[in-house]
XYZ file of C-alpha atoms in Angstrom:
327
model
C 114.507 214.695 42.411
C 113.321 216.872 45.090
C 109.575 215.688 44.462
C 110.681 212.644 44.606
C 112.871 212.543 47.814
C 109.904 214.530 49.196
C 107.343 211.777 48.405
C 109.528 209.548 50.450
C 109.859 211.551 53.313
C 106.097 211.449 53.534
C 105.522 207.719 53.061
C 108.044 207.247 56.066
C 106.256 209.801 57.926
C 102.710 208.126 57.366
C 104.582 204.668 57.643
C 105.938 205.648 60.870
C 102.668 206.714 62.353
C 100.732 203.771 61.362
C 103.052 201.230 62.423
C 103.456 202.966 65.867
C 99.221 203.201 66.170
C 99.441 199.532 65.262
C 102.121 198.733 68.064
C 100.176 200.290 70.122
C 96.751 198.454 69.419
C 98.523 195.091 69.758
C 100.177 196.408 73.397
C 96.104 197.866 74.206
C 94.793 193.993 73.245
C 97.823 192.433 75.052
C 97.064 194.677 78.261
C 93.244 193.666 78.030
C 93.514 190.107 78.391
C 95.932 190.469 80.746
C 93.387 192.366 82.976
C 90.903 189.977 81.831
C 92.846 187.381 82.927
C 93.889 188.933 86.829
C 90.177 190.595 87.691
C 88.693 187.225 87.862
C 86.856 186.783 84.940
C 85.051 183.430 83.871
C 84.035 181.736 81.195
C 82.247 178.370 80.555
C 83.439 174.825 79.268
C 82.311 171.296 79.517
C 83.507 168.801 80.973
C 83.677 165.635 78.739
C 85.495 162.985 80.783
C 86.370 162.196 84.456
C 89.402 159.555 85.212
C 88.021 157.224 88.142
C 90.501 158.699 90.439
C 88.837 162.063 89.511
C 91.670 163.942 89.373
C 92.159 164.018 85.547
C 89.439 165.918 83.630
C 88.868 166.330 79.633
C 87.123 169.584 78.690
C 86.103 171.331 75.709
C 88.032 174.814 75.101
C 85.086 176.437 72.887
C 86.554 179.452 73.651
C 90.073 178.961 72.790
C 91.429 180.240 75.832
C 93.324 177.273 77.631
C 96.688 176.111 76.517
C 99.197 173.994 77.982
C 100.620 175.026 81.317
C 97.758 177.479 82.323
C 96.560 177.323 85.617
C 92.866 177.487 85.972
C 89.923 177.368 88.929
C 86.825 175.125 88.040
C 83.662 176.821 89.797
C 80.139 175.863 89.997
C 77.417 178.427 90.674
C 80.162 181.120 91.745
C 82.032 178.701 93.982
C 85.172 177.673 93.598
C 85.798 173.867 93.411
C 89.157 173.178 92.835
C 92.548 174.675 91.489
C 94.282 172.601 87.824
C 96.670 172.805 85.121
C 96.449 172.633 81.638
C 98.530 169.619 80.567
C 97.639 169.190 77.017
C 95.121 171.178 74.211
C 93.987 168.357 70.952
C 90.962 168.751 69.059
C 89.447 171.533 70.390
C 89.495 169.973 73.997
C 92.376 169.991 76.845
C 93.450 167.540 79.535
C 93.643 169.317 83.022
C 94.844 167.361 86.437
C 93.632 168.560 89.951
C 96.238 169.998 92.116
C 94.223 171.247 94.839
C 90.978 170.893 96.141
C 88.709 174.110 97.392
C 85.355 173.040 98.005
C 85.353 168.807 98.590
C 81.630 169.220 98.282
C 81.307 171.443 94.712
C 84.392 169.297 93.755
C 82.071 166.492 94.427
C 79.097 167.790 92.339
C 81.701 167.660 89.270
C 79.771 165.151 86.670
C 80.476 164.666 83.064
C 79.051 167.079 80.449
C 78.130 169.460 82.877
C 78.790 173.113 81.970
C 81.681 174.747 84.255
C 82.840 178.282 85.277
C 86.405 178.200 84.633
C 88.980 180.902 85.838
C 92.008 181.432 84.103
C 95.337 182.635 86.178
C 94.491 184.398 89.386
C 91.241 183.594 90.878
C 91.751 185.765 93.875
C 89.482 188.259 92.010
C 86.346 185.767 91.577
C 86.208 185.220 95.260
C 87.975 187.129 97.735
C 87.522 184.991 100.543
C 89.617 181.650 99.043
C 93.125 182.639 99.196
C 95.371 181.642 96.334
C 97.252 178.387 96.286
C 101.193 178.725 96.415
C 101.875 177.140 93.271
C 105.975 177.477 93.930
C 105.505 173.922 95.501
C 102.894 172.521 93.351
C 103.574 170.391 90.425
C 104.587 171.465 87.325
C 103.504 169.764 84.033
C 105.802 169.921 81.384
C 103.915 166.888 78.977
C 101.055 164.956 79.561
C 102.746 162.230 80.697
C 102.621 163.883 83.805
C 99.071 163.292 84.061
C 99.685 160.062 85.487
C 101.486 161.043 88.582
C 99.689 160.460 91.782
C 100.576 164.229 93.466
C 97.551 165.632 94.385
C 97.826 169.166 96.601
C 94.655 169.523 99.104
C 93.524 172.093 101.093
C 94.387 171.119 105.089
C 91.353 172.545 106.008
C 89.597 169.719 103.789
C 89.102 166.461 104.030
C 89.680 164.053 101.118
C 87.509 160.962 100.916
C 87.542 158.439 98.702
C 84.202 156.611 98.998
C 85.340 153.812 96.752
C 88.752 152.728 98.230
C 87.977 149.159 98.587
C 86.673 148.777 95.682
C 88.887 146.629 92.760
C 87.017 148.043 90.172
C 85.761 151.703 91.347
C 82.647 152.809 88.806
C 79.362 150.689 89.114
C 79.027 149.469 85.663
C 80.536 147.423 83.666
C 79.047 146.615 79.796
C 80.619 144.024 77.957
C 80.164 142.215 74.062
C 81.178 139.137 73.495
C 81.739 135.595 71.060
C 81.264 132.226 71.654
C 79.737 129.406 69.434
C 77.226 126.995 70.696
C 77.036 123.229 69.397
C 73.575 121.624 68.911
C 73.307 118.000 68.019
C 71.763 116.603 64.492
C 68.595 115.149 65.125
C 68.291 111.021 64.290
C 67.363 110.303 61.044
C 69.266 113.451 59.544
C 73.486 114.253 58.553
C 75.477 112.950 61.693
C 77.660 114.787 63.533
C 76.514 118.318 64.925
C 75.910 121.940 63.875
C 77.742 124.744 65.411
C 76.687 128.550 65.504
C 77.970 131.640 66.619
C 76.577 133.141 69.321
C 76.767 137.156 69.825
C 76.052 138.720 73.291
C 75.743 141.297 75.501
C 76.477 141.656 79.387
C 75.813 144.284 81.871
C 76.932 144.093 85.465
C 76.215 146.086 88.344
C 78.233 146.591 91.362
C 75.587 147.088 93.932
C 78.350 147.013 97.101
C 82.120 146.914 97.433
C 83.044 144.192 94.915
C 79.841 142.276 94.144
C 78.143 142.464 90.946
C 74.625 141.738 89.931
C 75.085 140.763 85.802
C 72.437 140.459 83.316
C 73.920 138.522 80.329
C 71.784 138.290 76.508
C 72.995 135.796 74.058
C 71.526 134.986 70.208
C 72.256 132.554 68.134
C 71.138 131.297 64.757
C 71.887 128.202 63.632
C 71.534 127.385 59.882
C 70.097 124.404 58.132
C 69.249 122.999 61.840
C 67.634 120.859 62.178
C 67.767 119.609 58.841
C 68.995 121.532 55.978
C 66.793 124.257 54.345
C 65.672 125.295 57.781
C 66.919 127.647 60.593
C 66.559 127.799 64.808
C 67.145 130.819 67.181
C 68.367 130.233 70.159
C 67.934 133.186 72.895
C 70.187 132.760 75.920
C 69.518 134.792 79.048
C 71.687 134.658 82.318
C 71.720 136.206 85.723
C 74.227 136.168 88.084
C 76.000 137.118 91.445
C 79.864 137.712 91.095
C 82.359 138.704 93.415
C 85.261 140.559 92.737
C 89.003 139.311 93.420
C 92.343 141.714 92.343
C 95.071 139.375 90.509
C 98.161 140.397 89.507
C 99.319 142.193 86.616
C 96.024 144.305 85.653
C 93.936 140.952 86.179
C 90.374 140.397 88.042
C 88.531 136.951 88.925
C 85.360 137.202 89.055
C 83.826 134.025 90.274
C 79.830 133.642 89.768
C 76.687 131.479 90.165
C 73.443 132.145 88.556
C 70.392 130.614 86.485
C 70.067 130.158 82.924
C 67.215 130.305 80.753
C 67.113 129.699 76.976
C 64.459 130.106 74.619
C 64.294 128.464 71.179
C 61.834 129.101 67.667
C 62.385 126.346 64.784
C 58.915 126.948 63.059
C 59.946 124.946 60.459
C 61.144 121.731 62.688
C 58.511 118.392 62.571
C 57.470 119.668 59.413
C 59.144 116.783 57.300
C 55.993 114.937 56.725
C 57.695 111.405 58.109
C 56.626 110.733 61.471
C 60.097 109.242 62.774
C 62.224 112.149 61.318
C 59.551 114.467 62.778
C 59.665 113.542 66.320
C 63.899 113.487 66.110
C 64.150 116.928 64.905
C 61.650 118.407 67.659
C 63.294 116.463 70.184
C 66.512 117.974 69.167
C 64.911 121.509 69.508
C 63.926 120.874 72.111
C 66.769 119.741 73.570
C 68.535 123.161 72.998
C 66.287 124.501 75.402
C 67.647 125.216 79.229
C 66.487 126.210 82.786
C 69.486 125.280 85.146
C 71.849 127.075 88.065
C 74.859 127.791 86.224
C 78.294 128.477 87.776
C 81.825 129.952 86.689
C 84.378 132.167 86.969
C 84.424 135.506 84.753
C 88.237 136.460 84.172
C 89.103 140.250 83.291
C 92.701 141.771 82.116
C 93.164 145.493 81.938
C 94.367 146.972 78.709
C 93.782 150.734 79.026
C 92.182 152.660 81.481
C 88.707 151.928 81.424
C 88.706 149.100 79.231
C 89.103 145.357 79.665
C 89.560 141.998 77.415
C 86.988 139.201 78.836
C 86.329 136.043 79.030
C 83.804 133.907 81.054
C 84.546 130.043 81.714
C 81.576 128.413 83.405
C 78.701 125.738 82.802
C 76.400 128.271 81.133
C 78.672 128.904 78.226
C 82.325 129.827 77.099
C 83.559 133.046 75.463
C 85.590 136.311 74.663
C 85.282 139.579 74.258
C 85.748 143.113 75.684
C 84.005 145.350 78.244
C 84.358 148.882 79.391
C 83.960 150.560 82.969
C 81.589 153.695 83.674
């Protein structure tokens, strides 16, 4: 019994002193990052996607660092840019919004996947001379909902510009796919009627001032047994055109546009028949297909999501759907 009771006494005395040493590891790491945190330490992200309004940023957290409701600097070449919080951490990446701009012009240098010096918590450390922003008045995120609020804190010493203000739709480009089906008449002498294909395309337009777009628009289409059966024609549509821009309501833009259109067609095996009559009629019907002609119409785009658009052009070069996206 005695060995026994002292065994016990001791485990509890070797317990004791480990579990204290631990204790006090875990306080020694908590301390650390805590001065890691206040002297104005960086580290280095990427940013991965800016909202149009520039005010919302997605960035990677590599170094598992950010979480929701951290406030953090964004720096480039040891200058501080701006001041954000941490609104949401998914996938290894974190949505931050802008509450207060530093530097307008290293805030403006801000591009997608560039590297970034981030500061977590105080940056008062990292550069002396920028004085901390009062964050008792600054917005609070408590979900990313609040992402979408428009309540933007800037420096009164600096002047915020927005270079695209009268713009409808503010990035330059705008890519689109699209559907549409293009008819082609039977040639004399073969079935009546008409053969209809579908026609796959691409668009690209380029907003080269405040509201006008230059587009560039690529159509294919191959039509089966046409002109007569056993045989196949590709038709290659190509468009340009000049389109201005007009706001509509509810998330809607009118686009109306005048341009040329050019279309290209290969039927190697049209004429080929051997009968002279049928011959000529199924060339002439290629031929036919082909276009070089002013077109005009009106391109008609409805918001879905930010950045992204359902489409649809109705003009005299052709008719479709599809969708587009905004960069």
């Amino acid at each position: 019994m005695k060995i026994a009771s002292k065994f016990l006494i001791y485990a509890s005395l070797i317990l004791a002193n480990f579990s204290g040493a631990w204790a006090q590891s875990l306080v020694e790491d908590a301390n650390i990052n805590v001065a890691q945190t206040a002297d104005g330490s960086s580290f280095t992200e990427t940013i991965k996607i800016i909202s149009n309004s520039k005010k919302i940023f997605i960035l990677t957290n590599n170094n598992q660092q950010l979480g929701p409701g951290d406030f953090i600097s964004l720096a480039l070449e040891n200058k501080l840019a701006a001041r954000a919080l941490v609104a949401k951490n998914h996938q290894g990446q974190v949505g931050i919004k802008i509450i207060k701009i530093y530097s307008l012009n290293q805030w403006g240098k801000l591009r997608r996947d560039q590297d970034v010096q981030i500061v977590k918590g105080d940056d008062s450390g990292f550069m002396k001379k920028i004085e901390e922003p009062k964050i008792d008045g600054a917005p609070r995120i408590k979900d990313e909902d609040d992402l979408y609020t428009k309540d933007v804190v800037i420096d009164d010493s600096v002047e915020f510009v927005d270079d695209n203000k009268n713009r409808h739709i503010k990035p330059d480009n705008v890519v689109g796919i699209f559907a549409s089906f293009l008819n082609a008449d039977n040639p004399q002498g073969a079935s009546g009627g008409s053969t209809r294909g579908t026609e796959f395309g691409l668009t690209w337009a380029y907003q080269f001032t405040d509201n006008f777009f230059v587009e560039g628009v690529y159509g294919r289409t191959l039509l089966d047994n046409y002109p007569v059966d056993s045989t196949q024609t590709l038709v290659n549509r190509l468009v340009g055109r000049l389109k201005y821009n007009i706001k509509g309501p509810l998330y809607t833009f009118f686009m109306p546009y005048v341009g040329y259109q050019s279309n290209t067609v290969s039927s190697p095996d049209a004429g080929k028949g051997g009968n002279a009559i049928t011959d000529k009629a199924e060339l002439q019907a290629v031929d036919n297909l082909k276009k070089n002609t002013v077109v005009a119409g009106v391109t008609v785009l409805r918001r879905l999501v930010p950045g992204w658009f359902l489409r649809a052009d109705i003009g005299t070069d052709l008719i479709n759907i599809g969708f587009c996206i905004e960069f």
